[in-house]
Tab-separated table of C-alpha atoms and ligand atoms in Angstrom:
chain	number	residue	atom	x	y	z
A	1	UNK	CA	23.037	-0.197	-3.246
A	2	UNK	CA	19.636	-1.431	-4.723
A	3	UNK	CA	17.679	1.318	-6.548
A	4	UNK	CA	14.670	1.207	-8.519
A	5	UNK	CA	13.613	4.294	-10.604
A	6	UNK	CA	9.987	5.697	-11.203
A	7	UNK	CA	10.087	7.658	-14.351
A	8	UNK	CA	6.756	9.618	-14.122
A	9	UNK	CA	5.026	12.589	-15.846
A	10	UNK	CA	4.584	13.861	-12.503
A	11	UNK	CA	8.529	13.698	-11.484
A	12	UNK	CA	11.252	11.196	-11.073
A	13	UNK	CA	11.669	9.230	-7.919
A	14	UNK	CA	14.710	6.969	-6.557
A	15	UNK	CA	13.698	4.149	-4.469
A	16	UNK	CA	16.446	2.862	-2.127
A	17	UNK	CA	15.623	-1.028	-1.519
A	18	UNK	CA	16.989	-2.551	1.838
A	19	UNK	CA	18.820	0.881	2.646
A	20	UNK	CA	18.954	2.820	5.740
A	21	UNK	CA	17.389	6.034	7.334
A	22	UNK	CA	21.063	7.347	7.724
A	23	UNK	CA	21.174	7.935	3.938
A	24	UNK	CA	19.016	10.841	4.397
A	25	UNK	CA	22.037	13.088	5.208
A	26	UNK	CA	23.323	12.434	1.708
A	27	UNK	CA	20.173	12.952	-0.257
A	28	UNK	CA	19.327	16.369	1.646
A	29	UNK	CA	22.091	18.098	-0.492
A	30	UNK	CA	22.269	21.107	1.877
A	31	UNK	CA	18.569	22.019	2.075
A	32	UNK	CA	16.429	23.176	4.812
A	33	UNK	CA	14.539	20.011	5.896
A	34	UNK	CA	11.306	19.358	7.754
A	35	UNK	CA	10.362	16.021	8.997
A	36	UNK	CA	6.662	14.839	9.509
A	37	UNK	CA	6.127	11.616	11.601
A	38	UNK	CA	3.710	10.112	13.797
A	39	UNK	CA	3.787	9.399	17.604
A	40	UNK	CA	4.922	5.726	17.263
A	41	UNK	CA	7.608	5.898	14.808
A	42	UNK	CA	8.990	8.835	16.854
A	43	UNK	CA	8.818	6.985	20.124
A	44	UNK	CA	10.874	3.870	18.525
A	45	UNK	CA	13.206	5.517	16.114
A	46	UNK	CA	13.644	9.250	16.780
A	47	UNK	CA	16.996	8.639	17.735
A	48	UNK	CA	18.102	7.543	14.194
A	49	UNK	CA	16.511	10.799	12.876
A	50	UNK	CA	18.925	13.301	11.423
A	51	UNK	CA	19.126	17.003	12.274
A	52	UNK	CA	16.091	18.615	11.024
A	53	UNK	CA	14.788	22.261	11.029
A	54	UNK	CA	11.856	20.979	12.792
A	55	UNK	CA	10.171	17.644	13.618
A	56	UNK	CA	6.572	17.560	13.488
A	57	UNK	CA	5.001	14.566	15.294
A	58	UNK	CA	1.052	13.924	14.356
A	59	UNK	CA	-0.926	11.380	16.203
A	60	UNK	CA	-0.610	7.807	14.952
A	61	UNK	CA	-3.440	6.235	12.876
A	62	UNK	CA	-5.827	6.970	9.829
A	63	UNK	CA	-7.693	9.750	11.780
A	64	UNK	CA	-4.621	12.246	11.295
A	65	UNK	CA	-5.132	11.973	7.500
A	66	UNK	CA	-7.522	14.733	6.993
A	67	UNK	CA	-8.074	18.380	5.988
A	68	UNK	CA	-7.873	19.759	9.186
A	69	UNK	CA	-4.279	18.269	9.965
A	70	UNK	CA	-3.189	19.166	6.429
A	71	UNK	CA	-4.096	22.765	7.253
A	72	UNK	CA	-2.427	22.614	10.820
A	73	UNK	CA	0.891	21.330	8.953
A	74	UNK	CA	0.614	24.157	6.432
A	75	UNK	CA	0.481	26.646	9.300
A	76	UNK	CA	3.433	24.990	11.150
A	77	UNK	CA	5.401	25.047	7.715
A	78	UNK	CA	4.581	28.731	7.036
A	79	UNK	CA	5.277	29.850	10.479
A	80	UNK	CA	8.818	28.265	10.056
A	81	UNK	CA	9.105	30.387	6.879
A	82	UNK	CA	9.508	27.404	4.471
A	83	UNK	CA	10.424	28.231	0.870
A	84	UNK	CA	10.944	26.650	-2.179
A	85	UNK	CA	14.279	25.385	-1.249
A	86	UNK	CA	13.256	23.073	1.237
A	87	UNK	CA	12.562	19.333	1.678
A	88	UNK	CA	9.823	17.688	3.423
A	89	UNK	CA	10.428	14.403	4.608
A	90	UNK	CA	7.700	12.199	5.646
A	91	UNK	CA	9.133	9.167	7.843
A	92	UNK	CA	6.366	6.535	8.700
A	93	UNK	CA	4.105	4.072	7.395
A	94	UNK	CA	1.303	4.965	4.607
A	95	UNK	CA	-0.489	7.337	6.539
A	96	UNK	CA	2.535	9.408	7.090
A	97	UNK	CA	3.753	9.277	3.558
A	98	UNK	CA	0.302	10.257	2.152
A	99	UNK	CA	0.018	12.927	4.636
A	100	UNK	CA	3.277	14.403	4.073
A	101	UNK	CA	3.061	13.765	0.214
A	102	UNK	CA	-0.155	15.889	-0.061
A	103	UNK	CA	1.302	18.803	2.020
A	104	UNK	CA	4.449	18.829	0.026
A	105	UNK	CA	2.517	18.683	-3.456
A	106	UNK	CA	0.143	21.340	-2.278
A	107	UNK	CA	2.015	24.026	-0.151
A	108	UNK	CA	3.769	26.838	-2.270
A	109	UNK	CA	2.261	24.620	-5.138
A	110	UNK	CA	4.914	22.073	-4.479
A	111	UNK	CA	8.180	21.600	-2.252
A	112	UNK	CA	10.399	18.819	-2.746
A	113	UNK	CA	9.655	15.694	-0.872
A	114	UNK	CA	11.077	12.283	0.087
A	115	UNK	CA	10.065	9.542	2.455
A	116	UNK	CA	11.537	7.070	4.731
A	117	UNK	CA	8.982	4.149	4.797
A	118	UNK	CA	8.733	2.267	8.002
A	119	UNK	CA	6.014	-0.261	7.629
A	120	UNK	CA	5.715	-3.433	5.133
A	121	UNK	CA	3.021	-1.747	3.294
A	122	UNK	CA	4.895	1.619	2.961
A	123	UNK	CA	7.933	-0.080	1.488
A	124	UNK	CA	6.159	-2.022	-1.134
A	125	UNK	CA	3.236	-0.097	-1.941
A	126	UNK	CA	2.063	3.345	-0.206
A	127	UNK	CA	5.167	5.320	-0.452
A	128	UNK	CA	5.959	4.322	-4.241
A	129	UNK	CA	4.055	5.524	-7.095
A	130	UNK	CA	3.415	9.328	-6.021
A	131	UNK	CA	-0.408	8.888	-5.140
A	132	UNK	CA	-1.123	10.733	-1.905
A	133	UNK	CA	-4.277	11.819	-0.281
A	134	UNK	CA	-6.253	12.439	2.600
A	135	UNK	CA	-9.711	11.048	3.687
A	136	UNK	CA	-13.003	13.279	3.817
A	137	UNK	CA	-16.531	12.695	5.145
A	138	UNK	CA	-15.410	9.023	5.752
A	139	UNK	CA	-14.146	8.252	2.291
A	140	UNK	CA	-10.550	7.248	1.738
A	141	UNK	CA	-8.234	9.118	-0.284
A	142	UNK	CA	-10.660	11.292	-2.019
A	143	UNK	CA	-8.697	14.310	-2.118
A	144	UNK	CA	-5.457	13.998	-3.374
A	145	UNK	CA	-2.571	14.400	-5.915
A	146	UNK	CA	-0.319	12.295	-8.039
A	147	UNK	CA	3.235	13.648	-7.634
A	148	UNK	CA	6.472	11.720	-7.415
A	149	UNK	CA	8.579	12.007	-4.054
A	150	UNK	CA	12.239	12.799	-5.008
A	151	UNK	CA	13.240	9.444	-3.165
A	152	UNK	CA	11.962	6.554	-0.829
A	153	UNK	CA	14.154	4.986	1.616
A	154	UNK	CA	13.163	1.520	2.397
A	155	UNK	CA	14.894	0.685	5.664
A	156	UNK	CA	14.264	-2.826	6.564
A	157	UNK	CA	15.656	-2.579	9.991
A	158	UNK	CA	12.995	-0.150	11.124
A	159	UNK	CA	10.521	-2.873	10.506
A	160	UNK	CA	11.382	-4.839	13.550
A	161	UNK	CA	9.402	-2.887	15.876
A	162	UNK	CA	6.119	-3.254	14.055
A	163	UNK	CA	3.530	-5.409	15.876
A	164	UNK	CA	2.806	-8.843	14.486
A	165	UNK	CA	-0.403	-7.832	12.982
A	166	UNK	CA	1.062	-4.714	11.195
A	167	UNK	CA	4.148	-6.844	9.620
A	168	UNK	CA	1.811	-9.556	8.425
A	169	UNK	CA	-0.811	-6.995	7.052
A	170	UNK	CA	2.139	-5.615	4.867
A	171	UNK	CA	2.830	-9.023	3.642
A	172	UNK	CA	-0.231	-9.410	2.055
A	173	UNK	CA	0.460	-6.912	-0.482
A	174	UNK	CA	3.831	-8.786	-1.115
A	175	UNK	CA	1.920	-12.054	-1.860
A	176	UNK	CA	-0.131	-9.919	-4.227
A	177	UNK	CA	2.774	-8.514	-5.924
A	178	UNK	CA	3.725	-11.995	-6.372
A	179	UNK	CA	0.520	-13.331	-7.597
A	180	UNK	CA	0.072	-10.394	-10.245
A	181	UNK	CA	3.405	-10.178	-11.622
A	182	UNK	CA	6.322	-12.363	-10.222
A	183	UNK	CA	5.729	-15.902	-9.757
A	184	UNK	CA	9.284	-16.116	-8.214
A	185	UNK	CA	8.299	-13.858	-5.315
A	186	UNK	CA	5.161	-15.891	-4.702
A	187	UNK	CA	7.227	-19.194	-4.608
A	188	UNK	CA	9.463	-17.236	-2.212
A	189	UNK	CA	6.794	-16.791	-0.017
A	190	UNK	CA	5.805	-20.329	-0.152
A	191	UNK	CA	8.917	-21.523	0.718
A	192	UNK	CA	10.262	-18.895	3.231
A	193	UNK	CA	6.916	-16.997	4.315
A	194	UNK	CA	6.762	-18.382	7.675
A	195	UNK	CA	10.559	-18.008	8.047
A	196	UNK	CA	10.393	-14.277	7.209
A	197	UNK	CA	7.574	-13.818	9.835
A	198	UNK	CA	9.552	-15.508	12.378
A	199	UNK	CA	12.602	-13.576	11.869
A	200	UNK	CA	12.145	-10.413	9.837
A	201	UNK	CA	15.537	-10.838	8.461
A	202	UNK	CA	17.025	-13.216	5.796
A	203	UNK	CA	15.055	-13.382	2.564
A	204	UNK	CA	12.764	-10.530	3.856
A	205	UNK	CA	14.893	-7.634	2.058
A	206	UNK	CA	14.574	-9.991	-1.172
A	207	UNK	CA	11.041	-10.418	-0.781
A	208	UNK	CA	10.309	-6.332	-0.224
A	209	UNK	CA	12.602	-5.478	-3.024
A	210	UNK	CA	11.052	-7.875	-5.312
A	211	UNK	CA	7.513	-6.292	-4.541
A	212	UNK	CA	8.648	-2.906	-4.680
A	213	UNK	CA	9.867	-3.697	-8.097
A	214	UNK	CA	6.445	-5.010	-9.224
A	215	UNK	CA	4.697	-1.692	-8.172
A	216	UNK	CA	7.620	0.381	-9.839
A	217	UNK	CA	7.292	-1.556	-12.925
A	218	UNK	CA	3.345	-1.176	-13.185
A	219	UNK	CA	3.860	2.523	-11.938
A	220	UNK	CA	6.201	3.203	-14.767
A	221	UNK	CA	3.757	1.638	-17.159
A	222	UNK	CA	0.515	3.481	-15.931
A	223	UNK	CA	1.209	6.248	-13.508
A	224	UNK	CA	-2.242	7.631	-13.818
A	225	UNK	CA	-4.309	4.456	-13.246
A	226	UNK	CA	-5.873	4.439	-16.867
A	227	UNK	CA	-5.216	0.495	-17.077
A	228	UNK	CA	-2.513	-1.900	-15.934
A	229	UNK	CA	-2.251	0.054	-12.551
A	230	UNK	CA	-5.602	-1.395	-11.595
A	231	UNK	CA	-3.928	-4.962	-11.645
A	232	UNK	CA	-2.827	-3.738	-8.136
A	233	UNK	CA	-6.282	-3.969	-6.763
A	234	UNK	CA	-6.077	-7.617	-6.986
A	235	UNK	CA	-8.106	-8.651	-4.019
A	236	UNK	CA	-9.471	-5.087	-3.220
A	237	UNK	CA	-13.043	-5.215	-4.635
A	238	UNK	CA	-14.164	-8.069	-2.154
A	239	UNK	CA	-11.387	-6.751	0.357
A	240	UNK	CA	-12.691	-3.177	0.527
A	241	UNK	CA	-16.011	-4.507	1.225
A	242	UNK	CA	-14.850	-6.845	4.084
A	243	UNK	CA	-12.873	-3.803	5.486
A	244	UNK	CA	-15.884	-1.629	5.255
A	245	UNK	CA	-17.918	-4.127	7.175
A	246	UNK	CA	-15.538	-6.106	9.624
A	247	UNK	CA	-13.105	-2.848	10.154
A	248	UNK	CA	-10.213	-5.737	9.888
A	249	UNK	CA	-7.003	-4.512	8.784
A	250	UNK	CA	-6.568	-3.579	5.010
A	251	UNK	CA	-4.193	-6.371	4.109
A	252	UNK	CA	-6.203	-9.103	6.266
A	253	UNK	CA	-8.990	-8.204	4.057
A	254	UNK	CA	-7.342	-8.083	0.864
A	255	UNK	CA	-6.011	-11.636	1.663
A	256	UNK	CA	-9.663	-13.009	1.968
A	257	UNK	CA	-10.070	-10.998	-1.503
A	258	UNK	CA	-7.387	-12.964	-3.093
A	259	UNK	CA	-8.851	-15.990	-2.058
A	260	UNK	CA	-12.091	-15.128	-3.532
A	261	UNK	CA	-10.387	-13.772	-6.740
A	262	UNK	CA	-8.153	-17.247	-7.138
A	263	UNK	CA	-11.651	-19.136	-6.682
A	264	UNK	CA	-13.521	-16.835	-9.190
A	265	UNK	CA	-10.582	-17.388	-11.713
A	266	UNK	CA	-10.833	-21.292	-11.008
A	267	UNK	CA	-14.730	-20.856	-11.943
A	268	UNK	CA	-14.031	-18.946	-15.077
A	269	UNK	CA	-11.441	-21.842	-16.030
A	270	UNK	CA	-8.387	-19.497	-15.953
A	271	UNK	CA	-6.549	-20.885	-12.952
A	272	UNK	CA	-6.141	-24.546	-11.908
A	273	UNK	CA	-7.699	-25.247	-8.553
A	274	UNK	CA	-4.343	-26.832	-7.530
A	275	UNK	CA	-2.954	-23.174	-8.072
A	276	UNK	CA	-5.855	-21.698	-5.854
A	277	UNK	CA	-5.380	-23.976	-3.239
A	278	UNK	CA	-1.439	-23.170	-3.490
A	279	UNK	CA	-2.388	-19.337	-2.933
A	280	UNK	CA	-4.746	-20.270	-0.117
A	281	UNK	CA	-1.909	-21.978	1.835
A	282	UNK	CA	0.631	-19.386	1.396
A	283	UNK	CA	-1.708	-16.697	2.706
A	284	UNK	CA	-2.667	-19.023	5.763
A	285	UNK	CA	0.887	-20.087	6.433
A	286	UNK	CA	1.685	-16.634	7.592
A	287	UNK	CA	-1.122	-15.977	9.807
A	288	UNK	CA	-3.316	-14.229	7.361
A	289	UNK	CA	-7.169	-14.836	7.244
A	290	UNK	CA	-8.483	-16.891	4.162
A	291	UNK	CA	-12.267	-16.695	4.742
A	292	UNK	CA	-14.818	-14.496	6.937
A	293	UNK	CA	-18.417	-15.547	7.536
A	294	UNK	CA	-20.520	-12.532	5.840
A	295	UNK	CA	-23.812	-12.720	4.217
A	296	UNK	CA	-23.503	-12.233	0.138
A	297	UNK	CA	-26.132	-9.473	0.598
A	298	UNK	CA	-23.906	-7.180	2.976
A	299	UNK	CA	-20.952	-8.093	0.852
A	300	UNK	CA	-22.893	-6.903	-2.512
A	301	UNK	CA	-24.166	-3.889	-1.092
A	302	UNK	CA	-20.708	-2.780	0.105
A	303	UNK	CA	-19.246	-3.767	-3.338
A	304	UNK	CA	-21.830	-1.699	-5.071
A	305	UNK	CA	-20.971	1.372	-3.029
A	306	UNK	CA	-17.078	0.909	-3.744
A	307	UNK	CA	-15.951	3.792	-6.064
A	308	UNK	CA	-14.349	1.590	-8.261
A	309	UNK	CA	-18.039	0.209	-9.611
A	310	UNK	CA	-18.751	0.938	-13.353
A	311	UNK	CA	-22.810	0.676	-13.879
A	312	UNK	CA	-23.775	-2.775	-13.599
A	313	UNK	CA	-20.390	-4.557	-13.988
A	314	UNK	CA	-17.322	-4.441	-11.745
A	315	UNK	CA	-13.976	-4.558	-12.769
A	316	UNK	CA	-12.540	-7.588	-11.072
A	317	UNK	CA	-8.696	-8.332	-10.968
A	318	UNK	CA	-8.401	-12.305	-11.787
A	319	UNK	CA	-5.647	-14.711	-12.021
A	320	UNK	CA	-4.886	-16.681	-15.288
A	321	UNK	CA	-1.722	-17.853	-13.732
A	322	UNK	CA	0.158	-17.593	-10.489
A	323	UNK	CA	2.253	-14.305	-11.287
A	324	UNK	CA	-0.281	-12.970	-13.932
A	325	UNK	CA	-3.018	-10.929	-13.529
A	326	UNK	CA	-5.820	-9.556	-15.969
A	327	UNK	CA	-8.862	-7.006	-15.103
A	328	UNK	CA	-12.043	-8.537	-16.194
A	329	UNK	CA	-15.417	-6.790	-16.101
A	330	UNK	CA	-17.786	-9.309	-14.177
A	331	UNK	CA	-21.624	-8.481	-13.928
A	332	UNK	CA	-22.850	-7.993	-10.549
A	333	UNK	CA	-25.475	-10.555	-10.792
A	334	UNK	CA	-22.781	-13.319	-11.873
A	335	UNK	CA	-20.690	-12.085	-8.806
A	336	UNK	CA	-23.580	-12.620	-6.729
A	337	UNK	CA	-24.332	-16.184	-7.872
A	338	UNK	CA	-20.407	-16.998	-7.280
A	339	UNK	CA	-20.416	-15.412	-3.802
A	340	UNK	CA	-23.189	-17.827	-3.013
A	341	UNK	CA	-21.590	-20.813	-4.511
A	342	UNK	CA	-18.370	-19.900	-2.398
A	343	UNK	CA	-20.245	-19.799	0.692
A	344	UNK	CA	-21.062	-23.638	0.336
A	345	UNK	CA	-18.346	-25.832	1.489
A	346	UNK	CA	-16.188	-27.047	-1.550
A	347	UNK	CA	-14.801	-30.530	-1.951
B	401	NAD	N1	-0.739	6.102	-1.590
B	401	NAD	C1	-0.882	5.066	-2.014
B	401	NAD	O1	-0.424	4.369	-3.352
B	401	NAD	C2	-1.294	4.102	-1.144
B	401	NAD	C3	-1.352	2.791	-1.232
B	401	NAD	C4	-1.642	1.910	-0.016
B	401	NAD	C5	-1.957	2.433	1.024
B	401	NAD	N2	-1.984	3.448	1.355
B	401	NAD	C6	-2.466	4.559	2.200
B	401	NAD	O2	-1.542	3.780	3.436
B	401	NAD	C7	-1.983	3.834	4.787
B	401	NAD	C8	-1.770	2.512	5.507
B	401	NAD	O3	-0.345	2.317	5.556
B	401	NAD	P1	0.345	1.639	6.875
B	401	NAD	O4	-0.355	0.114	7.126
B	401	NAD	O5	1.650	1.625	6.677
B	401	NAD	O6	-0.363	2.432	8.144
B	401	NAD	P2	0.083	3.605	9.192
B	401	NAD	O7	0.960	4.366	8.381
B	401	NAD	O8	-1.283	3.897	9.751
B	401	NAD	O9	1.016	2.383	10.211
B	401	NAD	C9	0.434	1.557	10.662
B	401	NAD	C10	0.664	1.755	12.181
B	401	NAD	O10	1.999	1.216	12.383
B	401	NAD	C11	2.745	2.364	13.162
B	401	NAD	N3	4.253	2.204	12.723
B	401	NAD	C12	4.732	2.691	11.458
B	401	NAD	N4	5.951	2.540	11.275
B	401	NAD	C13	6.253	1.856	12.521
B	401	NAD	C14	7.614	1.364	13.245
B	401	NAD	N5	8.603	1.071	12.167
B	401	NAD	N6	7.580	0.624	14.171
B	401	NAD	C15	6.216	0.626	14.960
B	401	NAD	N7	5.065	1.095	14.664
B	401	NAD	C16	5.383	1.603	13.420
B	401	NAD	C17	1.859	3.576	12.877
B	401	NAD	O11	2.107	4.663	13.887
B	401	NAD	C18	0.601	3.051	12.603
B	401	NAD	O12	0.117	2.926	14.382
B	401	NAD	C19	-3.536	4.100	4.655
B	401	NAD	O13	-3.922	5.476	4.699
B	401	NAD	C20	-3.652	3.894	2.962
B	401	NAD	O14	-4.758	4.839	2.650
B	401	NAD	C21	-1.576	4.532	0.243
C-alpha cells in the first residue's frame, strides 16, 4: 500500500494513499475508539464504519466548527470516561478533521487521533499537516493547534458520494499542488482532468496521491508555516477576498485566485503568457470558474483585511514556472494597479 510520512516536531503521521476505511480496524490496535463524523458522511457511509465505543454525529457544514460544539464534544467524551488510551477518529471532510483534531489535541492535553478523509479537499490538504482549528466571531480557524494525527486514511471510493461541486472544489487544490511543486501532476490534470471528473476513478488515485505528496513534502520542510508552507497559499490572497465577498466555494474562489496569480506572474516577466493560458484552460476544463466580476475597491478592501497582510505589502504567491512557486512581497498599490489592468479585456 502507498504510504507517505509526515515527520513533524508535533508528531509523526502516516498517510495511507488510495486506501480504504476498512484499514481502521488494523490501526486501532486494541484501543477504545470514539468516532466523530457529520450527518452527510454518516448517512452515506455509516455501514462501512467499524465498531466503536461511540459514534458522535455533528451537523454538516462550517457552522459546527466552533467552541460551543467543541465543548459539547468534550462533555460527551468525558461522560463516556475517555482516558489517555483512547483513539479519537474523525471521519469526514476538512470540517470534521479540523474539529476532531482540535478536540483530540486539547482534551486531557492530548489524546491520539486519526482521520478517514472523505472529501477531495481533506485527502490532499485539510487532513494532512496537523493544523486544526475552529472558527470564532466569524473568523476562520482563529483558535487551533498544530499536532500531527497518528494516521490519515484516504479512501478514494468514498468520494463517489460527493456532489459535483464538492468534488470539483477539491480538485482546485490538486491543480494548485501541481502548479506549486509538481509539473507532472499539472500535466496529468491537463490531459485527464475532465475524464477524472466524469469517472471519479482511473487516474484519480494517482492525482490525489501526487497532490498529497506535495502537501506532505511542504509540511516536512516547514511544519509551523514560517516560510515554505506559505507556498500552499497560491491563489488564496485573492481567493479569500472573492470567497468573503461572494460566499462561493473555497476551491472555486482559489481557482480564480490562481488565474490572477498566473497573470500577475506574466506581468512581472516570471511566467510566459502561454503558460498562464494553459493554467486557465486546465481550470476551466474541469468546470471551475476563471474570473468573477467584482470591483477592485471591494477586492482590495477584503485583501487588506485578510490576516496574512503585512504592513503595506502582501506576501503573494507567484509562479516562475508551472511546477514552481515563489513567495513575493507586493505593495498594495502595485496590486491595485494590476487588478485594474486585469479587469480590462486582454488580447
Ligand atoms: N487544517 C488544514 O490544514 C485545512 C486546510 C484546508 C481546509 N481546511 C478546512 O477544511 C474545511 C473544508 O473542507 P471540506 O471542503 O472537506 O468541507 P466539509 O468537511 O464541510 O465537507 C463538505 C461537504 O461535503 C460533505 N461530505 C463530506 N464527505 C462526503 C462524502 N464522502 N460524500 C458525500 N458528502 C460528503 C460534508 O457533509 C459537507 O456537507 C474548512 O473548515 C477549512 O477551514 C483545513
